[in-house]
Amino acid sequence: MKQANQNLFAALRAGFPADLDTIAVETADAGTPALRYSWRDLDRATAMIANLLQSLDIPDGSRIAVQVEKSVEAMMLYLATLRAGYVFLPLNTAYRSAEIEYFIGNAEPAVVVCSPQNFGWVSQIAFTAGTKHVFTLGDDRSGSLLERAAHCSDRQVPALRRDDDLAAILYTSGTTGRSKGAMLSHGNMRSNAVMLKDYWGWRKGDVLIHALPIFHVHGLFVAIHAALLNGSKMIWLGKFDPRIVIDRMPEATVFMGVPTLYVRMLAEPALTREAARNMRLFIAGSAPLLLETFTEWQQRTGHTILERYGMSETIMLTSNPYAADARFGNQSERRGGTVGFPLPGVGLRVRGDDGADLSVGEIGGIQVKGPNVFSGYWRMPEKTAEEFTADGWFKTGDVGKVDERGYVTIVGRSKDLIISGGYNVYPAEIEGAINEMQGIAESALVGVPHPDFGEVGVAVVIARPGATVQPEAVIADLKSKLANFKIPKRCFVVAELPRNSMGKVQKNLLRDQYKTLFA
Ligand code: MLC
Ligand code: AMP
């Protein structure tokens, strides 16, 4: 019997509406005329780019690494990579050369696509690492990728892929050392997308406002997969702008954002019940949503934000209910401060430090299992083994509890991680970069509350005996090496760091000391 194609693209394509000439994506950026793409445009352009990739004669399983500004064509490149059966590797546009060098060296992509203005340095890194093909793609449809694809056929049969074939690698930093590439399969992504479409009640006529970057789970997978599977139009912002989002709300029904996006919209007087009158659903995640944001949003718009929780390694794990959830006594209340219930098909348990199962209300490490959970870290079997329990559950590194009704609350993290505006910052990486600077003896990076980004990094450093260290110089040096969102917002030079009896820096004391810095 012929096996059905489990290629994620085939599933997304099956969601396109019958009338391919209706609008699939409409751009909405300040000062630029709107561009409108039909479903036929998406189908044809992804076929052309997929044909270009397949014409390169690269091996099965090849990685296509992409660091480009957000554009509809960049989304098409993602879809084309799935369609051609290769592995998509998205990279944050903020990454600098040392960061890109690591990712390309580690993933050994067969193809690298970068912004035209970065071609010089990115191609040098890529060619040195053995990559044969480097294309460019600008956010104005410029660059060699589309020029070359223009010569390819606009018909293409999606490559045959099985559920466990690799579809994407997402780099996510480790608590120590370098970033790890989380390997997600076609089955991981399809199962999660199909389930979410149902759980969040996607229906005919839904329109999504897409305002997130497309190099992480939230904007690339959760938002795009749902809209395509549902045949829903997207109003597409290259860059988040609170006024444009509010302005376009009357034409839309669904919005997804990290908490910072909600905070910034609340600062706009135009955000009213009237503006949000046609909206069906506001979804938040990637970082903790403050109860005050949740409540203020309710008061201003009459809508209750649905908060959900996920990870690069697992896509979505839990969600507050959209409608009655029969598994949890038909509860339909979205509770602020919680991340809701484990999604259908997702197993979630809370374990103590000793591995013992904890009961209702007890705080411990969150472990998960399900068809959405990744298979492991790219070429890091030992790291993979460390992050899974002997009975196959993935240790999220998040600390939480489950209440008697089944709601999950995240209370902290066992991993040393700062989440700033929805981006992850790993203190070990920043501390390593600071410690390499001349005149520095030691450093500690801690996260402190911030009204806009939720949390930001503050660096506390000790100078070597006899050396003078200027905080501004530390920041400036970091800016020349690391992605901008990783740069500490403040730096303090101190005489000593608080330590426990084992000599370990007590970051909780530093967090406490600096917690009102941005209040
Ligand atoms: C920008 N800056 C940040 C920052 N973003 N600083 C800390 N944290 C951030 N997130 C700084 C820049 O360094 C710069 O500083 C200044 O702010 C202006 O830069 P910008 O690029 O103009 O910022 P802006 O466009 O306003 O970006 C803010 C933002 C963006 C909130 C729109 O950060 C964003 O899109 N965040 C979403 C991240 C996301 O999608 N996460 C999903 C991960 S998936 P200077 O000093 O240089 O001027 C995941 C799993 C899950 O976590 O569950 O979903
Ligand atoms: P990433 O590695 O970028 O995918 O980030 C995943 C991490 O983001 C999770 O392990 C959580 O710590 C955090 N996260 C995601 N959603 C939420 C949420 N709703 N509330 C609190 N933390 C969240």
XYZ file of C-alpha atoms and ligand atoms in Angstrom:
596
model
C 0.000 0.000 0.000
C 1.271 3.496 -0.835
C 2.248 5.421 2.315
C 0.604 8.834 2.806
C 3.075 11.708 2.661
C 3.651 12.968 6.207
C 5.511 16.055 5.011
C 4.298 18.981 7.144
C 4.028 21.142 4.030
C 1.504 18.706 2.533
C -0.682 19.098 5.643
C -0.421 22.908 5.546
C -1.146 22.938 1.804
C -4.276 20.845 2.401
C -5.582 23.709 4.549
C -5.441 26.248 1.704
C -8.951 27.318 0.646
C -10.519 25.995 -2.564
C -10.371 29.446 -4.127
C -6.631 29.980 -4.445
C -7.125 33.502 -5.744
C -8.278 34.914 -2.415
C -5.792 36.802 -0.236
C -3.537 34.716 2.003
C -1.207 37.422 3.305
C -1.431 41.209 3.312
C 1.518 43.254 4.535
C 0.960 46.139 6.947
C 4.047 48.226 7.559
C 4.368 51.918 8.294
C 5.207 53.979 5.220
C 5.124 51.124 2.692
C 2.234 50.280 0.388
C 0.524 46.996 1.247
C 1.475 43.896 -0.719
C -1.133 41.206 -1.202
C -0.268 37.560 -1.798
C -2.903 35.047 -2.877
C -2.900 31.399 -1.845
C -1.887 30.654 -5.422
C 1.132 32.957 -4.983
C 2.149 30.998 -1.862
C 1.717 27.717 -3.680
C 3.650 28.751 -6.789
C 6.471 30.629 -5.084
C 7.120 27.836 -2.581
C 7.200 25.375 -5.495
C 9.757 27.524 -7.320
C 12.027 27.904 -4.287
C 11.665 24.184 -3.478
C 12.642 23.355 -7.066
C 15.668 25.634 -6.772
C 16.781 23.879 -3.572
C 16.262 20.458 -5.141
C 18.242 21.474 -8.242
C 21.319 22.065 -6.061
C 21.826 18.343 -5.731
C 22.414 18.481 -1.979
C 22.041 15.347 0.140
C 18.883 14.305 1.950
C 18.705 15.838 5.421
C 20.642 18.946 4.337
C 20.247 21.956 6.600
C 19.152 25.274 5.081
C 20.353 28.001 7.473
C 18.535 31.304 7.160
C 19.307 34.690 8.703
C 17.122 37.232 6.922
C 14.809 40.096 7.862
C 11.157 39.171 8.242
C 9.241 39.146 4.961
C 6.546 37.058 3.293
C 9.276 35.640 1.041
C 11.230 34.547 4.124
C 8.150 32.599 5.241
C 7.937 31.133 1.719
C 11.555 30.002 2.049
C 10.628 28.154 5.248
C 7.666 26.478 3.539
C 9.753 25.674 0.460
C 12.388 24.001 2.620
C 9.729 21.729 4.131
C 8.259 21.144 0.704
C 11.628 20.111 -0.728
C 12.199 17.857 2.286
C 15.208 19.658 3.764
C 15.795 20.886 7.304
C 15.085 24.536 8.152
C 17.471 26.324 10.506
C 16.256 29.824 11.371
C 18.652 32.320 12.955
C 17.799 35.486 14.864
C 18.686 38.563 12.795
C 20.351 40.080 15.870
C 23.114 37.426 15.935
C 26.607 38.752 15.256
C 29.479 37.064 13.451
C 30.852 34.959 16.337
C 27.359 33.621 17.036
C 26.698 32.847 13.343
C 30.104 31.205 13.054
C 29.176 28.815 15.836
C 25.765 27.881 14.380
C 27.106 27.342 10.867
C 30.114 25.410 12.143
C 27.914 23.208 14.294
C 25.060 22.584 11.843
C 27.154 22.409 8.649
C 24.339 23.657 6.421
C 24.433 22.865 2.705
C 22.765 26.197 1.976
C 22.936 29.530 3.782
C 20.552 32.386 3.000
C 21.391 35.833 4.401
C 20.435 39.486 3.948
C 22.114 41.123 0.932
C 23.916 43.619 3.191
C 25.461 40.768 5.228
C 26.630 38.691 2.273
C 30.296 39.646 2.733
C 30.817 38.383 6.251
C 28.201 35.631 6.287
C 29.438 34.054 3.042
C 32.993 34.126 4.337
C 31.937 32.192 7.445
C 29.805 29.803 5.387
C 32.377 29.026 2.698
C 35.055 28.508 5.360
C 32.740 26.006 7.076
C 32.285 24.111 3.804
C 28.853 25.405 2.762
C 28.612 25.315 -1.037
C 25.646 27.603 -1.640
C 25.051 31.070 -0.184
C 22.028 33.042 -1.410
C 20.713 36.442 -0.406
C 17.166 37.534 0.360
C 16.210 41.096 1.251
C 12.956 42.179 2.885
C 12.138 44.018 -0.382
C 12.227 40.837 -2.523
C 15.787 41.583 -3.627
C 18.632 39.070 -3.694
C 19.906 36.015 -5.504
C 17.475 33.509 -3.998
C 14.423 34.863 -5.791
C 16.426 35.723 -8.925
C 17.476 32.091 -9.207
C 14.065 30.704 -8.203
C 12.420 32.793 -10.936
C 13.886 30.359 -13.482
C 12.388 27.298 -11.780
C 9.069 25.598 -12.453
C 6.104 26.640 -10.304
C 4.939 23.049 -9.954
C 6.442 20.664 -7.466
C 5.334 17.521 -5.670
C 6.211 17.773 -1.937
C 9.054 15.423 -1.027
C 7.908 12.210 0.615
C 8.649 12.449 4.331
C 7.783 10.297 7.329
C 6.627 11.583 10.702
C 10.016 11.164 12.322
C 12.018 12.789 9.518
C 13.773 15.957 10.598
C 12.057 19.209 9.546
C 13.798 21.942 11.565
C 16.610 22.621 13.988
C 16.149 25.412 16.520
C 19.186 26.514 18.448
C 18.526 27.108 22.096
C 21.249 28.029 24.534
C 22.404 25.719 27.249
C 22.919 26.565 30.896
C 26.601 25.914 30.381
C 28.614 26.115 27.222
C 27.269 26.489 23.718
C 23.858 26.461 22.127
C 22.206 23.169 21.333
C 20.172 22.487 18.196
C 16.767 21.054 19.106
C 15.727 18.654 16.341
C 12.032 18.812 15.454
C 10.416 16.374 13.059
C 7.536 16.746 10.602
C 5.450 14.705 13.040
C 6.360 16.865 16.069
C 5.210 19.975 14.282
C 2.173 18.600 12.470
C 0.694 16.914 15.537
C 1.068 20.121 17.583
C -0.368 22.362 14.860
C -3.385 20.156 14.127
C -4.180 19.852 17.837
C -3.855 23.630 18.455
C -6.100 24.471 15.516
C -8.793 22.462 17.229
C -8.044 23.465 20.848
C -8.047 27.185 20.065
C -11.238 26.876 18.035
C -9.899 28.131 14.693
C -12.809 28.655 12.352
C -13.712 29.812 8.889
C -13.194 33.522 8.460
C -10.491 33.848 11.123
C -7.817 36.436 10.311
C -4.483 36.462 12.174
C -2.393 39.545 12.878
C 1.189 38.298 12.585
C 3.586 40.678 14.339
C 6.254 38.345 15.782
C 9.690 37.526 14.416
C 9.831 34.342 12.328
C 12.979 32.730 13.671
C 11.498 31.199 16.838
C 8.741 28.745 17.701
C 6.114 31.382 18.475
C 6.084 33.373 15.228
C 7.394 30.689 12.871
C 5.482 27.608 13.952
C 2.588 28.389 16.275
C 1.297 31.410 14.382
C 2.020 30.448 10.770
C 1.019 26.785 10.989
C -2.349 27.586 12.537
C -3.211 30.238 9.957
C -2.181 28.078 6.987
C -3.876 24.918 8.294
C -7.052 26.916 8.729
C -6.777 28.678 5.372
C -6.807 31.972 7.277
C -5.560 35.279 5.977
C -2.616 36.872 7.785
C -2.117 40.603 8.277
C 1.664 40.643 8.234
C 3.867 43.163 10.073
C 7.581 43.096 9.285
C 8.175 44.700 12.667
C 5.831 44.944 15.640
C 4.172 48.339 15.883
C 1.447 48.666 18.548
C -0.453 51.321 16.623
C -0.615 49.298 13.415
C -1.802 46.218 15.288
C -4.572 48.183 17.035
C -5.484 49.905 13.794
C -5.905 46.559 11.998
C -7.787 44.768 14.793
C -11.252 45.477 13.366
C -10.361 43.332 10.318
C -8.856 40.525 12.374
C -9.920 37.862 14.864
C -6.734 36.347 16.338
C -3.517 37.865 17.728
C -0.478 36.144 19.230
C 2.218 37.954 21.165
C 4.857 37.829 23.858
C 3.909 39.819 27.007
C 5.972 42.876 25.930
C 3.685 43.296 22.908
C 0.632 43.438 25.191
C 2.362 45.896 27.540
C 3.202 48.187 24.618
C -0.351 48.057 23.219
C -1.767 48.914 26.639
C 0.287 52.122 26.505
C -1.728 53.206 23.432
C -4.921 55.199 24.086
C -6.332 53.744 20.833
C -6.629 50.346 22.514
C -10.312 50.193 23.384
C -13.230 47.767 23.420
C -14.323 49.286 20.137
C -10.928 48.603 18.508
C -11.017 44.977 19.689
C -14.703 44.425 18.939
C -14.215 41.829 16.187
C -11.359 39.976 17.857
C -12.037 36.407 18.956
C -8.804 35.467 20.681
C -5.669 37.041 22.162
C -2.916 34.528 22.930
C 0.209 35.233 25.002
C 3.280 33.176 25.739
C 7.082 32.734 25.552
C 7.501 34.550 28.886
C 5.396 35.008 32.024
C 2.408 37.311 31.541
C 2.039 39.519 34.608
C -1.319 39.314 36.319
C -1.584 43.099 36.077
C -1.223 42.947 32.262
C -3.825 40.162 32.110
C -6.267 42.192 34.244
C -5.655 45.521 32.554
C -6.197 43.938 29.141
C -9.504 42.514 30.345
C -10.617 45.930 31.593
C -9.535 47.840 28.505
C -10.707 45.462 25.770
C -13.256 43.157 27.396
C -11.118 40.195 26.234
C -9.403 37.637 28.448
C -5.917 36.817 27.210
C -5.315 33.092 26.785
C -1.859 32.288 28.161
C -0.041 29.192 27.003
C 3.402 27.696 27.620
C 5.910 26.081 25.289
C 9.550 25.620 24.350
C 11.775 25.244 21.312
C 12.207 21.572 22.205
C 8.500 20.841 22.484
C 6.500 23.535 20.671
C 3.295 24.048 22.719
C 2.813 22.182 26.003
C -0.011 23.742 27.979
C -2.777 26.226 27.334
C -5.570 27.908 29.158
C -8.847 26.672 27.702
C -10.458 28.408 24.752
C -13.754 26.626 25.374
C -14.974 24.013 27.858
C -12.352 21.295 28.335
C -14.100 18.018 29.116
C -10.861 16.518 30.450
C -10.883 19.052 33.268
C -14.524 19.078 34.349
C -15.575 21.303 31.446
C -13.557 24.173 32.836
C -13.460 27.072 30.400
C -11.997 29.768 32.618
C -8.726 31.380 31.511
C -6.887 31.952 34.722
C -4.314 34.732 34.845
C -0.991 33.716 36.353
C -1.420 30.118 35.148
C -0.479 28.537 31.843
C -3.594 26.360 31.804
C -3.875 22.634 31.172
C -1.523 20.166 29.489
C -2.653 20.190 25.841
C -4.422 17.087 24.492
C -1.815 14.368 23.932
C 0.791 16.060 26.134
C 1.803 14.293 29.351
C 2.982 16.610 32.130
C 4.245 15.673 35.575
C 5.984 17.513 38.406
C 8.962 15.853 40.054
C 11.030 16.643 43.127
C 14.823 16.925 43.108
C 14.981 13.260 44.125
C 12.816 12.264 41.150
C 9.739 11.551 43.280
C 6.328 12.324 41.795
C 4.830 15.338 43.589
C 1.201 15.753 44.483
C -1.268 18.548 43.807
C 0.083 21.971 44.688
C 3.649 20.830 45.353
C 6.427 22.676 43.541
C 8.987 20.799 41.449
C 10.558 20.294 38.018
C 8.136 20.094 35.088
C 8.625 17.053 32.860
C 6.755 16.387 29.630
C 6.084 13.720 27.043
C 4.127 13.608 23.797
C 4.174 13.510 19.993
C 5.337 17.146 20.029
C 8.514 16.509 22.050
C 11.767 16.709 20.057
C 14.000 13.710 19.504
C 17.215 15.266 20.815
C 19.936 17.859 20.336
C 21.814 17.927 17.048
C 24.990 15.857 17.375
C 24.905 16.024 21.194
C 23.839 12.574 22.424
C 25.204 13.170 25.932
C 23.309 16.447 26.354
C 20.192 14.742 25.031
C 20.576 11.887 27.509
C 20.998 14.376 30.383
C 17.747 16.159 29.551
C 15.557 13.048 29.423
C 14.627 10.807 32.350
C 15.247 7.055 32.183
C 11.554 6.543 31.413
C 11.615 8.979 28.484
C 10.251 12.259 29.909
C 11.871 15.557 28.885
C 13.042 17.761 31.749
C 11.923 21.270 30.795
C 14.065 23.106 33.356
C 10.929 25.008 34.380
C 9.700 24.794 37.936
C 5.992 24.698 38.636
C 2.955 23.093 40.186
C -0.431 21.719 39.194
C -3.529 22.657 41.208
C -6.494 20.464 42.097
C -8.368 21.567 38.965
C -5.455 20.722 36.665
C -4.128 24.249 36.005
C -0.355 24.447 35.669
C 1.517 27.402 37.162
C 5.160 28.141 36.406
C 6.860 29.555 39.473
C 10.469 29.717 38.296
C 13.237 27.946 36.431
C 15.945 25.569 37.548
C 17.945 26.617 34.476
C 19.845 29.884 34.842
C 17.950 31.775 32.161
C 16.683 35.325 31.702
C 13.719 35.871 29.381
C 13.776 39.397 28.069
C 10.971 40.560 25.783
C 10.420 36.912 24.857
C 14.065 36.245 23.949
C 16.208 33.908 26.027
C 19.463 35.168 27.481
C 21.763 32.620 29.105
C 23.878 34.285 31.818
C 26.699 31.746 31.338
C 27.263 33.040 27.797
C 27.351 36.718 28.800
C 29.469 36.068 31.886
C 31.923 34.133 29.710
C 32.228 37.083 27.332
C 32.731 39.548 30.220
C 35.293 37.354 31.970
C 37.428 37.354 28.823
C 37.743 41.158 28.957
C 40.934 42.691 30.187
C 40.932 43.740 33.814
C 37.928 41.605 34.800
C 38.293 39.011 37.533
C 34.735 37.710 37.620
C 31.144 38.546 36.743
C 27.547 37.561 37.372
C 24.525 38.329 35.212
C 21.132 38.384 36.880
C 17.631 39.067 35.625
C 15.632 41.863 37.236
C 12.044 43.019 36.625
C 11.575 45.523 33.794
C 8.327 47.288 32.883
C 8.720 46.805 29.110
C 10.742 43.615 28.608
C 9.431 41.807 31.714
C 12.950 40.961 32.765
C 16.369 42.329 31.723
C 19.950 41.402 32.468
C 22.123 43.337 34.910
C 25.856 42.589 35.010
C 27.782 42.739 38.273
C 31.556 42.581 37.810
C 34.703 42.494 39.888
C 37.893 44.081 38.575
C 41.272 42.384 38.862
C 43.500 43.839 41.595
C 44.967 47.100 40.348
C 42.712 47.290 37.269
C 40.119 49.987 36.681
C 36.964 48.860 34.876
C 34.393 51.252 33.436
C 30.856 49.813 33.254
C 30.273 51.624 29.919
C 33.328 49.907 28.452
C 31.996 46.487 29.470
C 28.679 47.215 27.749
C 30.383 48.607 24.641
C 32.628 45.563 24.350
C 29.654 43.198 24.650
C 27.763 45.165 21.991
C 30.562 44.502 19.532
C 30.273 40.739 20.052
C 26.762 39.691 20.951
C 23.194 40.043 19.696
C 21.662 43.288 20.997
C 18.949 41.684 23.156
C 21.674 39.865 25.164
C 23.374 43.100 26.246
C 22.863 43.845 29.960
C 20.851 47.016 30.448
C 23.153 48.040 33.324
C 26.570 47.095 34.624
C 27.954 47.575 38.138
C 31.558 47.221 39.252
C 31.667 45.959 42.850
C 34.329 44.876 45.333
C 32.921 41.405 45.903
C 30.066 39.080 44.985
C 27.888 37.453 47.667
C 28.776 33.769 48.080
C 27.438 30.808 49.991
C 29.574 28.519 52.153
C 30.489 26.481 49.045
C 31.860 29.632 47.386
C 29.028 29.750 44.823
C 27.761 33.209 43.841
C 24.357 33.821 45.419
C 22.475 35.235 42.460
C 19.248 35.402 44.472
C 20.855 38.057 46.685
C 22.006 40.053 43.659
C 18.535 39.810 42.112
C 17.089 41.091 45.327
C 19.602 43.926 45.550
C 18.855 45.206 42.033
C 15.165 44.304 41.760
C 13.892 47.892 41.876
C 16.422 49.273 39.408
C 13.807 49.726 36.674
C 10.720 49.978 38.863
C 15.060 44.669 21.580
N 15.859 45.087 22.571
C 15.760 44.238 23.588
C 14.851 43.263 23.167
N 14.435 43.552 21.920
N 16.337 44.208 24.793
C 16.022 43.198 25.599
N 15.145 42.224 25.256
C 14.549 42.236 24.056
N 13.689 41.291 23.711
C 16.686 46.289 22.615
C 17.675 46.373 21.515
O 18.845 45.765 21.920
C 17.825 47.856 21.331
O 18.703 48.341 22.302
C 16.465 48.393 21.648
O 15.826 47.402 22.438
C 15.620 48.627 20.400
O 15.760 47.527 19.526
P 14.606 47.133 18.504
O 15.029 45.950 17.720
O 14.115 48.343 17.797
O 13.497 46.654 19.513
P 12.015 46.380 19.264
O 11.722 46.275 17.806
O 11.243 47.342 20.066
O 11.889 44.883 19.839
C 11.229 44.591 20.984
C 10.321 43.392 20.726
C 11.235 42.223 20.259
C 9.636 43.048 22.014
C 9.305 43.713 19.650
O 12.193 41.940 21.248
C 10.447 40.993 19.912
O 9.914 40.861 18.802
N 10.320 40.019 20.821
C 9.612 38.775 20.571
C 10.510 37.605 20.781
C 9.836 36.288 20.361
O 9.204 36.157 19.347
N 9.973 35.254 21.205
C 9.417 33.962 20.972
C 10.430 32.891 21.361
S 9.697 31.284 21.176
P 19.835 49.395 21.958
O 20.516 49.620 23.268
O 20.692 48.705 20.934
O 19.101 50.576 21.430
C 9.514 30.680 22.767
C 8.709 29.474 22.953
C 7.304 29.862 23.269
O 9.925 31.279 23.684
O 6.742 29.420 24.281
O 6.762 30.635 22.488
P 12.672 28.879 24.240
O 13.836 28.052 24.619
O 12.998 30.157 23.581
O 11.750 28.085 23.448
O 11.973 29.303 25.596
C 11.224 28.391 26.331
C 11.038 28.868 27.733
O 10.197 30.018 27.758
C 10.318 27.865 28.602
O 11.168 26.843 29.058
C 9.791 28.747 29.702
O 10.796 28.987 30.666
C 9.482 30.041 28.979
N 8.045 30.217 28.713
C 7.361 29.985 27.581
N 6.059 30.300 27.746
C 5.915 30.729 29.013
C 4.830 31.216 29.794
N 3.609 31.342 29.308
N 5.081 31.572 31.086
C 6.308 31.468 31.611
N 7.375 31.038 30.929
C 7.186 30.674 29.642
